[in-house]
PDB file of C-alpha atoms in Angstrom:
ATOM      1  CA  UNK A   1      -3.748  21.608  -3.284  1.00  0.00           C
ATOM      2  CA  UNK A   2      -3.900  18.539  -5.503  1.00  0.00           C
ATOM      3  CA  UNK A   3      -6.232  15.879  -4.128  1.00  0.00           C
ATOM      4  CA  UNK A   4      -7.150  12.457  -5.467  1.00  0.00           C
ATOM      5  CA  UNK A   5      -9.831  10.566  -3.565  1.00  0.00           C
ATOM      6  CA  UNK A   6     -10.708   7.011  -4.521  1.00  0.00           C
ATOM      7  CA  UNK A   7     -13.935   5.218  -3.706  1.00  0.00           C
ATOM      8  CA  UNK A   8     -15.906   2.155  -4.701  1.00  0.00           C
ATOM      9  CA  UNK A   9     -13.813  -0.608  -3.189  1.00  0.00           C
ATOM     10  CA  UNK A  10     -15.312  -3.468  -1.213  1.00  0.00           C
ATOM     11  CA  UNK A  11     -15.667  -7.205  -0.912  1.00  0.00           C
ATOM     12  CA  UNK A  12     -16.797  -9.072  -4.011  1.00  0.00           C
ATOM     13  CA  UNK A  13     -17.045 -12.727  -4.951  1.00  0.00           C
ATOM     14  CA  UNK A  14     -14.837 -14.216  -7.683  1.00  0.00           C
ATOM     15  CA  UNK A  15     -16.384 -13.467 -11.047  1.00  0.00           C
ATOM     16  CA  UNK A  16     -18.068 -10.344  -9.745  1.00  0.00           C
ATOM     17  CA  UNK A  17     -17.714  -6.704 -10.758  1.00  0.00           C
ATOM     18  CA  UNK A  18     -16.839  -3.393  -9.138  1.00  0.00           C
ATOM     19  CA  UNK A  19     -16.491   0.164 -10.374  1.00  0.00           C
ATOM     20  CA  UNK A  20     -13.845   2.333  -8.764  1.00  0.00           C
ATOM     21  CA  UNK A  21     -13.948   6.111  -8.896  1.00  0.00           C
ATOM     22  CA  UNK A  22     -11.301   8.763  -8.313  1.00  0.00           C
ATOM     23  CA  UNK A  23     -12.353  12.342  -7.660  1.00  0.00           C
ATOM     24  CA  UNK A  24      -9.683  14.883  -8.586  1.00  0.00           C
ATOM     25  CA  UNK A  25      -9.345  18.462  -7.393  1.00  0.00           C
ATOM     26  CA  UNK A  26      -6.775  21.223  -7.118  1.00  0.00           C
ATOM     27  CA  UNK A  27      -5.538  21.049 -10.722  1.00  0.00           C
ATOM     28  CA  UNK A  28      -6.790  21.224 -14.293  1.00  0.00           C
ATOM     29  CA  UNK A  29      -7.880  17.617 -14.681  1.00  0.00           C
ATOM     30  CA  UNK A  30      -7.873  17.479 -18.467  1.00  0.00           C
ATOM     31  CA  UNK A  31      -4.267  18.664 -18.625  1.00  0.00           C
ATOM     32  CA  UNK A  32      -3.060  15.290 -17.364  1.00  0.00           C
ATOM     33  CA  UNK A  33      -3.061  11.607 -18.038  1.00  0.00           C
ATOM     34  CA  UNK A  34      -4.215   9.407 -15.195  1.00  0.00           C
ATOM     35  CA  UNK A  35      -3.467   5.879 -14.077  1.00  0.00           C
ATOM     36  CA  UNK A  36      -4.518   3.171 -11.677  1.00  0.00           C
ATOM     37  CA  UNK A  37      -1.781   1.431  -9.693  1.00  0.00           C
ATOM     38  CA  UNK A  38      -2.509  -1.395  -7.277  1.00  0.00           C
ATOM     39  CA  UNK A  39      -0.715  -2.989  -4.360  1.00  0.00           C
ATOM     40  CA  UNK A  40      -1.634  -6.448  -3.145  1.00  0.00           C
ATOM     41  CA  UNK A  41      -1.310  -6.980   0.615  1.00  0.00           C
ATOM     42  CA  UNK A  42       2.370  -7.132   1.539  1.00  0.00           C
ATOM     43  CA  UNK A  43       3.438  -6.833  -2.103  1.00  0.00           C
ATOM     44  CA  UNK A  44       4.869  -4.198  -4.401  1.00  0.00           C
ATOM     45  CA  UNK A  45       3.338  -1.648  -6.735  1.00  0.00           C
ATOM     46  CA  UNK A  46       1.788  -2.837  -9.996  1.00  0.00           C
ATOM     47  CA  UNK A  47       0.676  -0.542 -12.822  1.00  0.00           C
ATOM     48  CA  UNK A  48      -2.844  -1.529 -13.850  1.00  0.00           C
ATOM     49  CA  UNK A  49      -4.085   0.936 -16.447  1.00  0.00           C
ATOM     50  CA  UNK A  50      -3.612   4.403 -17.862  1.00  0.00           C
ATOM     51  CA  UNK A  51      -5.606   6.928 -19.877  1.00  0.00           C
ATOM     52  CA  UNK A  52      -4.601  10.074 -21.725  1.00  0.00           C
ATOM     53  CA  UNK A  53      -6.070  13.514 -21.157  1.00  0.00           C
ATOM     54  CA  UNK A  54      -9.205  13.094 -23.292  1.00  0.00           C
ATOM     55  CA  UNK A  55      -9.782   9.342 -22.976  1.00  0.00           C
ATOM     56  CA  UNK A  56      -8.712   8.732 -26.549  1.00  0.00           C
ATOM     57  CA  UNK A  57      -5.837   6.464 -25.601  1.00  0.00           C
ATOM     58  CA  UNK A  58      -5.878   3.775 -22.943  1.00  0.00           C
ATOM     59  CA  UNK A  59      -3.544   0.989 -21.833  1.00  0.00           C
ATOM     60  CA  UNK A  60      -3.760  -2.053 -19.611  1.00  0.00           C
ATOM     61  CA  UNK A  61      -1.463  -4.480 -17.878  1.00  0.00           C
ATOM     62  CA  UNK A  62      -1.631  -7.975 -19.357  1.00  0.00           C
ATOM     63  CA  UNK A  63      -3.020  -9.242 -16.049  1.00  0.00           C
ATOM     64  CA  UNK A  64      -6.227  -7.189 -16.428  1.00  0.00           C
ATOM     65  CA  UNK A  65      -6.586  -6.758 -20.189  1.00  0.00           C
ATOM     66  CA  UNK A  66     -10.055  -7.721 -21.377  1.00  0.00           C
ATOM     67  CA  UNK A  67     -11.492  -7.576 -17.850  1.00  0.00           C
ATOM     68  CA  UNK A  68     -10.896  -3.974 -16.715  1.00  0.00           C
ATOM     69  CA  UNK A  69     -11.894  -0.739 -18.462  1.00  0.00           C
ATOM     70  CA  UNK A  70     -10.520   2.671 -17.606  1.00  0.00           C
ATOM     71  CA  UNK A  71     -12.462   5.842 -18.400  1.00  0.00           C
ATOM     72  CA  UNK A  72     -12.699   9.471 -17.357  1.00  0.00           C
ATOM     73  CA  UNK A  73     -15.245  12.272 -17.250  1.00  0.00           C
ATOM     74  CA  UNK A  74     -13.423  15.589 -17.530  1.00  0.00           C
ATOM     75  CA  UNK A  75     -16.619  17.534 -16.818  1.00  0.00           C
ATOM     76  CA  UNK A  76     -16.786  15.800 -13.433  1.00  0.00           C
ATOM     77  CA  UNK A  77     -13.025  15.722 -12.808  1.00  0.00           C
ATOM     78  CA  UNK A  78     -13.312  11.994 -12.300  1.00  0.00           C
ATOM     79  CA  UNK A  79     -11.459   8.829 -13.241  1.00  0.00           C
ATOM     80  CA  UNK A  80     -13.037   5.373 -13.243  1.00  0.00           C
ATOM     81  CA  UNK A  81     -12.033   1.732 -13.363  1.00  0.00           C
ATOM     82  CA  UNK A  82     -14.673  -0.825 -14.274  1.00  0.00           C
ATOM     83  CA  UNK A  83     -13.504  -4.217 -13.056  1.00  0.00           C
ATOM     84  CA  UNK A  84     -15.259  -7.355 -14.318  1.00  0.00           C
ATOM     85  CA  UNK A  85     -14.568 -11.069 -13.914  1.00  0.00           C
ATOM     86  CA  UNK A  86     -12.691 -10.389 -10.714  1.00  0.00           C
ATOM     87  CA  UNK A  87     -10.243 -12.956  -9.400  1.00  0.00           C
ATOM     88  CA  UNK A  88      -8.681 -13.553  -6.012  1.00  0.00           C
ATOM     89  CA  UNK A  89      -5.393 -12.192  -7.347  1.00  0.00           C
ATOM     90  CA  UNK A  90      -7.056  -8.828  -8.010  1.00  0.00           C
ATOM     91  CA  UNK A  91      -7.281  -8.286  -4.245  1.00  0.00           C
ATOM     92  CA  UNK A  92      -5.323  -5.101  -3.599  1.00  0.00           C
ATOM     93  CA  UNK A  93      -5.356  -1.460  -2.610  1.00  0.00           C
ATOM     94  CA  UNK A  94      -6.085   0.493  -5.787  1.00  0.00           C
ATOM     95  CA  UNK A  95      -4.540   3.953  -6.096  1.00  0.00           C
ATOM     96  CA  UNK A  96      -5.288   6.521  -8.725  1.00  0.00           C
ATOM     97  CA  UNK A  97      -2.292   8.604  -9.731  1.00  0.00           C
ATOM     98  CA  UNK A  98      -1.709  11.670 -11.863  1.00  0.00           C
ATOM     99  CA  UNK A  99       0.653  11.030 -14.756  1.00  0.00           C
ATOM    100  CA  UNK A 100       3.017  13.558 -16.301  1.00  0.00           C
ATOM    101  CA  UNK A 101       3.672  12.595 -19.938  1.00  0.00           C
ATOM    102  CA  UNK A 102       6.922  14.490 -20.346  1.00  0.00           C
ATOM    103  CA  UNK A 103       8.661  12.409 -17.706  1.00  0.00           C
ATOM    104  CA  UNK A 104       6.452   9.370 -17.124  1.00  0.00           C
ATOM    105  CA  UNK A 105       6.112  10.465 -13.532  1.00  0.00           C
ATOM    106  CA  UNK A 106       3.238   9.648 -11.177  1.00  0.00           C
ATOM    107  CA  UNK A 107       3.479  12.853  -9.215  1.00  0.00           C
ATOM    108  CA  UNK A 108       0.355  12.670  -7.049  1.00  0.00           C
ATOM    109  CA  UNK A 109      -1.325   9.625  -5.560  1.00  0.00           C
ATOM    110  CA  UNK A 110      -4.582   9.030  -3.781  1.00  0.00           C
ATOM    111  CA  UNK A 111      -4.806   7.066  -0.552  1.00  0.00           C
ATOM    112  CA  UNK A 112      -6.359   4.112  -2.332  1.00  0.00           C
ATOM    113  CA  UNK A 113      -9.509   2.018  -2.101  1.00  0.00           C
ATOM    114  CA  UNK A 114      -9.350  -1.617  -1.027  1.00  0.00           C
ATOM    115  CA  UNK A 115     -10.745  -4.342  -3.243  1.00  0.00           C
ATOM    116  CA  UNK A 116     -11.106  -7.816  -1.738  1.00  0.00           C
ATOM    117  CA  UNK A 117     -12.110 -10.710  -3.958  1.00  0.00           C
ATOM    118  CA  UNK A 118     -13.159 -13.641  -1.830  1.00  0.00           C
ATOM    119  CA  UNK A 119     -15.826 -16.292  -1.687  1.00  0.00           C
TER     120      UNK A 119
ATOM    121  CA  UNK B   1       8.527  -5.232 -22.456  1.00  0.00           C
ATOM    122  CA  UNK B   2      11.191  -4.780 -19.812  1.00  0.00           C
ATOM    123  CA  UNK B   3      11.502  -5.360 -16.072  1.00  0.00           C
ATOM    124  CA  UNK B   4      13.149  -3.349 -13.335  1.00  0.00           C
ATOM    125  CA  UNK B   5      15.024  -5.389 -10.725  1.00  0.00           C
ATOM    126  CA  UNK B   6      15.810  -4.085  -7.263  1.00  0.00           C
ATOM    127  CA  UNK B   7      17.435  -5.753  -4.250  1.00  0.00           C
ATOM    128  CA  UNK B   8      14.803  -7.028  -1.849  1.00  0.00           C
ATOM    129  CA  UNK B   9      16.334  -5.296   1.154  1.00  0.00           C
ATOM    130  CA  UNK B  10      19.253  -3.157   2.280  1.00  0.00           C
ATOM    131  CA  UNK B  11      20.338  -2.016   5.707  1.00  0.00           C
ATOM    132  CA  UNK B  12      22.759   0.553   7.019  1.00  0.00           C
ATOM    133  CA  UNK B  13      23.515   2.528  10.146  1.00  0.00           C
ATOM    134  CA  UNK B  14      22.359   6.064  10.891  1.00  0.00           C
ATOM    135  CA  UNK B  15      24.639   8.683   9.408  1.00  0.00           C
ATOM    136  CA  UNK B  16      25.964   6.356   6.721  1.00  0.00           C
ATOM    137  CA  UNK B  17      25.252   6.271   2.982  1.00  0.00           C
ATOM    138  CA  UNK B  18      23.238   3.618   1.160  1.00  0.00           C
ATOM    139  CA  UNK B  19      22.669   3.047  -2.532  1.00  0.00           C
ATOM    140  CA  UNK B  20      19.708   1.136  -3.996  1.00  0.00           C
ATOM    141  CA  UNK B  21      20.052  -0.166  -7.523  1.00  0.00           C
ATOM    142  CA  UNK B  22      17.408  -0.658 -10.196  1.00  0.00           C
ATOM    143  CA  UNK B  23      18.479  -2.673 -13.226  1.00  0.00           C
ATOM    144  CA  UNK B  24      16.580  -2.556 -16.493  1.00  0.00           C
ATOM    145  CA  UNK B  25      16.287  -5.941 -18.196  1.00  0.00           C
ATOM    146  CA  UNK B  26      16.161  -4.807 -21.818  1.00  0.00           C
ATOM    147  CA  UNK B  27      16.407  -1.578 -23.725  1.00  0.00           C
ATOM    148  CA  UNK B  28      18.472   1.342 -22.498  1.00  0.00           C
ATOM    149  CA  UNK B  29      17.885   2.776 -19.049  1.00  0.00           C
ATOM    150  CA  UNK B  30      18.656   6.152 -20.584  1.00  0.00           C
ATOM    151  CA  UNK B  31      15.783   5.962 -23.045  1.00  0.00           C
ATOM    152  CA  UNK B  32      13.037   6.611 -20.471  1.00  0.00           C
ATOM    153  CA  UNK B  33      13.168   8.610 -17.273  1.00  0.00           C
ATOM    154  CA  UNK B  34      13.373   6.791 -13.951  1.00  0.00           C
ATOM    155  CA  UNK B  35      11.528   7.876 -10.843  1.00  0.00           C
ATOM    156  CA  UNK B  36      11.985   6.770  -7.228  1.00  0.00           C
ATOM    157  CA  UNK B  37       9.173   6.591  -4.679  1.00  0.00           C
ATOM    158  CA  UNK B  38       9.298   6.227  -0.922  1.00  0.00           C
ATOM    159  CA  UNK B  39       6.482   4.370   0.804  1.00  0.00           C
ATOM    160  CA  UNK B  40       6.149   4.224   4.550  1.00  0.00           C
ATOM    161  CA  UNK B  41       3.826   1.634   6.136  1.00  0.00           C
ATOM    162  CA  UNK B  42       0.194   2.563   5.737  1.00  0.00           C
ATOM    163  CA  UNK B  43       0.911   5.491   3.419  1.00  0.00           C
ATOM    164  CA  UNK B  44       0.781   6.124  -0.307  1.00  0.00           C
ATOM    165  CA  UNK B  45       4.001   6.408  -2.290  1.00  0.00           C
ATOM    166  CA  UNK B  46       5.677   9.808  -2.489  1.00  0.00           C
ATOM    167  CA  UNK B  47       8.348  10.864  -4.941  1.00  0.00           C
ATOM    168  CA  UNK B  48      11.928  11.322  -3.808  1.00  0.00           C
ATOM    169  CA  UNK B  49      13.489  11.482  -7.301  1.00  0.00           C
ATOM    170  CA  UNK B  50      11.966  12.141 -10.715  1.00  0.00           C
ATOM    171  CA  UNK B  51      13.471  12.393 -14.195  1.00  0.00           C
ATOM    172  CA  UNK B  52      16.484  10.288 -13.138  1.00  0.00           C
ATOM    173  CA  UNK B  53      18.015  12.854 -10.766  1.00  0.00           C
ATOM    174  CA  UNK B  54      15.577  15.647  -9.918  1.00  0.00           C
ATOM    175  CA  UNK B  55      14.302  16.203  -6.387  1.00  0.00           C
ATOM    176  CA  UNK B  56      10.780  17.490  -5.777  1.00  0.00           C
ATOM    177  CA  UNK B  57      10.553  20.485  -3.491  1.00  0.00           C
ATOM    178  CA  UNK B  58      10.678  19.409   0.112  1.00  0.00           C
ATOM    179  CA  UNK B  59      12.879  16.361  -0.467  1.00  0.00           C
ATOM    180  CA  UNK B  60      16.227  16.850   1.292  1.00  0.00           C
ATOM    181  CA  UNK B  61      19.403  16.890  -0.763  1.00  0.00           C
ATOM    182  CA  UNK B  62      20.496  13.751   1.094  1.00  0.00           C
ATOM    183  CA  UNK B  63      18.536  11.967  -1.637  1.00  0.00           C
ATOM    184  CA  UNK B  64      20.123  11.754  -5.083  1.00  0.00           C
ATOM    185  CA  UNK B  65      19.510   9.744  -8.230  1.00  0.00           C
ATOM    186  CA  UNK B  66      21.622   8.705 -11.164  1.00  0.00           C
ATOM    187  CA  UNK B  67      21.674   6.385 -14.138  1.00  0.00           C
ATOM    188  CA  UNK B  68      24.566   4.286 -15.447  1.00  0.00           C
ATOM    189  CA  UNK B  69      24.380   3.139 -19.033  1.00  0.00           C
ATOM    190  CA  UNK B  70      27.260   0.704 -18.604  1.00  0.00           C
ATOM    191  CA  UNK B  71      25.286  -1.350 -16.092  1.00  0.00           C
ATOM    192  CA  UNK B  72      21.930  -0.321 -17.550  1.00  0.00           C
ATOM    193  CA  UNK B  73      20.741   0.667 -14.145  1.00  0.00           C
ATOM    194  CA  UNK B  74      19.490   3.548 -12.069  1.00  0.00           C
ATOM    195  CA  UNK B  75      20.506   4.215  -8.496  1.00  0.00           C
ATOM    196  CA  UNK B  76      19.056   6.005  -5.505  1.00  0.00           C
ATOM    197  CA  UNK B  77      21.619   7.183  -2.978  1.00  0.00           C
ATOM    198  CA  UNK B  78      20.669   8.360   0.489  1.00  0.00           C
ATOM    199  CA  UNK B  79      23.408   9.962   2.536  1.00  0.00           C
ATOM    200  CA  UNK B  80      23.418  10.899   6.226  1.00  0.00           C
ATOM    201  CA  UNK B  81      20.846   8.185   6.901  1.00  0.00           C
ATOM    202  CA  UNK B  82      18.173   8.937   9.457  1.00  0.00           C
ATOM    203  CA  UNK B  83      15.785   6.506  11.122  1.00  0.00           C
ATOM    204  CA  UNK B  84      12.937   8.310   9.369  1.00  0.00           C
ATOM    205  CA  UNK B  85      14.337   7.097   6.037  1.00  0.00           C
ATOM    206  CA  UNK B  86      13.230   3.557   6.902  1.00  0.00           C
ATOM    207  CA  UNK B  87      10.707   2.695   4.220  1.00  0.00           C
ATOM    208  CA  UNK B  88      10.131   0.772   1.011  1.00  0.00           C
ATOM    209  CA  UNK B  89      11.616   2.355  -2.097  1.00  0.00           C
ATOM    210  CA  UNK B  90      10.390   1.686  -5.639  1.00  0.00           C
ATOM    211  CA  UNK B  91      11.941   2.627  -8.944  1.00  0.00           C
ATOM    212  CA  UNK B  92       9.615   3.267 -11.867  1.00  0.00           C
ATOM    213  CA  UNK B  93       9.923   3.867 -15.571  1.00  0.00           C
ATOM    214  CA  UNK B  94       7.609   3.417 -18.543  1.00  0.00           C
ATOM    215  CA  UNK B  95       7.582   1.732 -21.916  1.00  0.00           C
ATOM    216  CA  UNK B  96       7.016   3.084 -25.410  1.00  0.00           C
ATOM    217  CA  UNK B  97       3.246   2.934 -24.896  1.00  0.00           C
ATOM    218  CA  UNK B  98       3.476   4.935 -21.655  1.00  0.00           C
ATOM    219  CA  UNK B  99       2.648   1.833 -19.638  1.00  0.00           C
ATOM    220  CA  UNK B 100       4.156   2.130 -16.184  1.00  0.00           C
ATOM    221  CA  UNK B 101       6.837  -0.299 -15.043  1.00  0.00           C
ATOM    222  CA  UNK B 102       7.710  -0.612 -11.352  1.00  0.00           C
ATOM    223  CA  UNK B 103      10.595  -2.360  -9.706  1.00  0.00           C
ATOM    224  CA  UNK B 104       9.770  -4.913  -7.049  1.00  0.00           C
ATOM    225  CA  UNK B 105      10.694  -2.571  -4.212  1.00  0.00           C
ATOM    226  CA  UNK B 106      13.513  -2.431  -1.689  1.00  0.00           C
ATOM    227  CA  UNK B 107      13.021  -2.343   2.058  1.00  0.00           C
ATOM    228  CA  UNK B 108      15.499  -0.003   3.708  1.00  0.00           C
ATOM    229  CA  UNK B 109      16.319  -0.681   7.338  1.00  0.00           C
ATOM    230  CA  UNK B 110      18.253   1.931   9.296  1.00  0.00           C
ATOM    231  CA  UNK B 111      19.646   0.197  12.345  1.00  0.00           C
TER     232      UNK B 111
END
C-alpha cells in the first residue's frame, strides 16, 4: 500500500524557517517524481514545488522561488522542503504527492502537515 | 504560463447530472492531460479522473471526463448524483516544465 506521511509543520514567526519531510513507503520511491502542494485555510490547491526521480531537476512556483528548496534522499525514501523567509501567506496545509510523468498526475497524496506563520 | 478556471460552485438534485467545466487560459487543453480530484472536508484530494477521461479503479462509472478543443476546456460530468458526491472538485494540468497547475476548485452541493 502506498503511503506518504508528512511531518515537520508547526508555528513559526515571519522570517523564520521550517523543514518539512515526507516519508514514502509501499512503492519504489526513485521510480517517481514528487511534489509539494499546499492549501491555505479555506482556499484551493496550489502547486509549490516538484522534483524528478534523482533530484537532478527541480521546479518552484513563483510565490516561493528563492525561498523554498525541495530535495530528496532516495536511500531514505524521503522528500523534503526547506522553507526560509516564511511569510504569513505561506500558512497552509502542505501535502506531498507522488507525480506520474507520463500523465502529469498526482496519484497519491499524504494527509499533510500544517504550517502556520504568525507573530 | 496558463490558468485553469472553474465555476466557484454548482448545485443539483440527487439523481440528476451535473457538469463542471475547467477552461484553459492559453495553449491547447489537448496538449497536456487533465486530471480531476475530489476533496471532502478534512480529507486529502483523491483522483476521480486522470488523463482527461480515465477512471482509477474504485471510482464509479457515474464519473466521466472529457476535453473540448473548441472551447479549450475540460469537463467533469457526474451522473446519478448522490449526496456523498458533495465535495470540492479540482481540475489539474501541468506546463511544459512539469509544473503543476490547479483550477480554483468547484464546490458541488447535492440538495
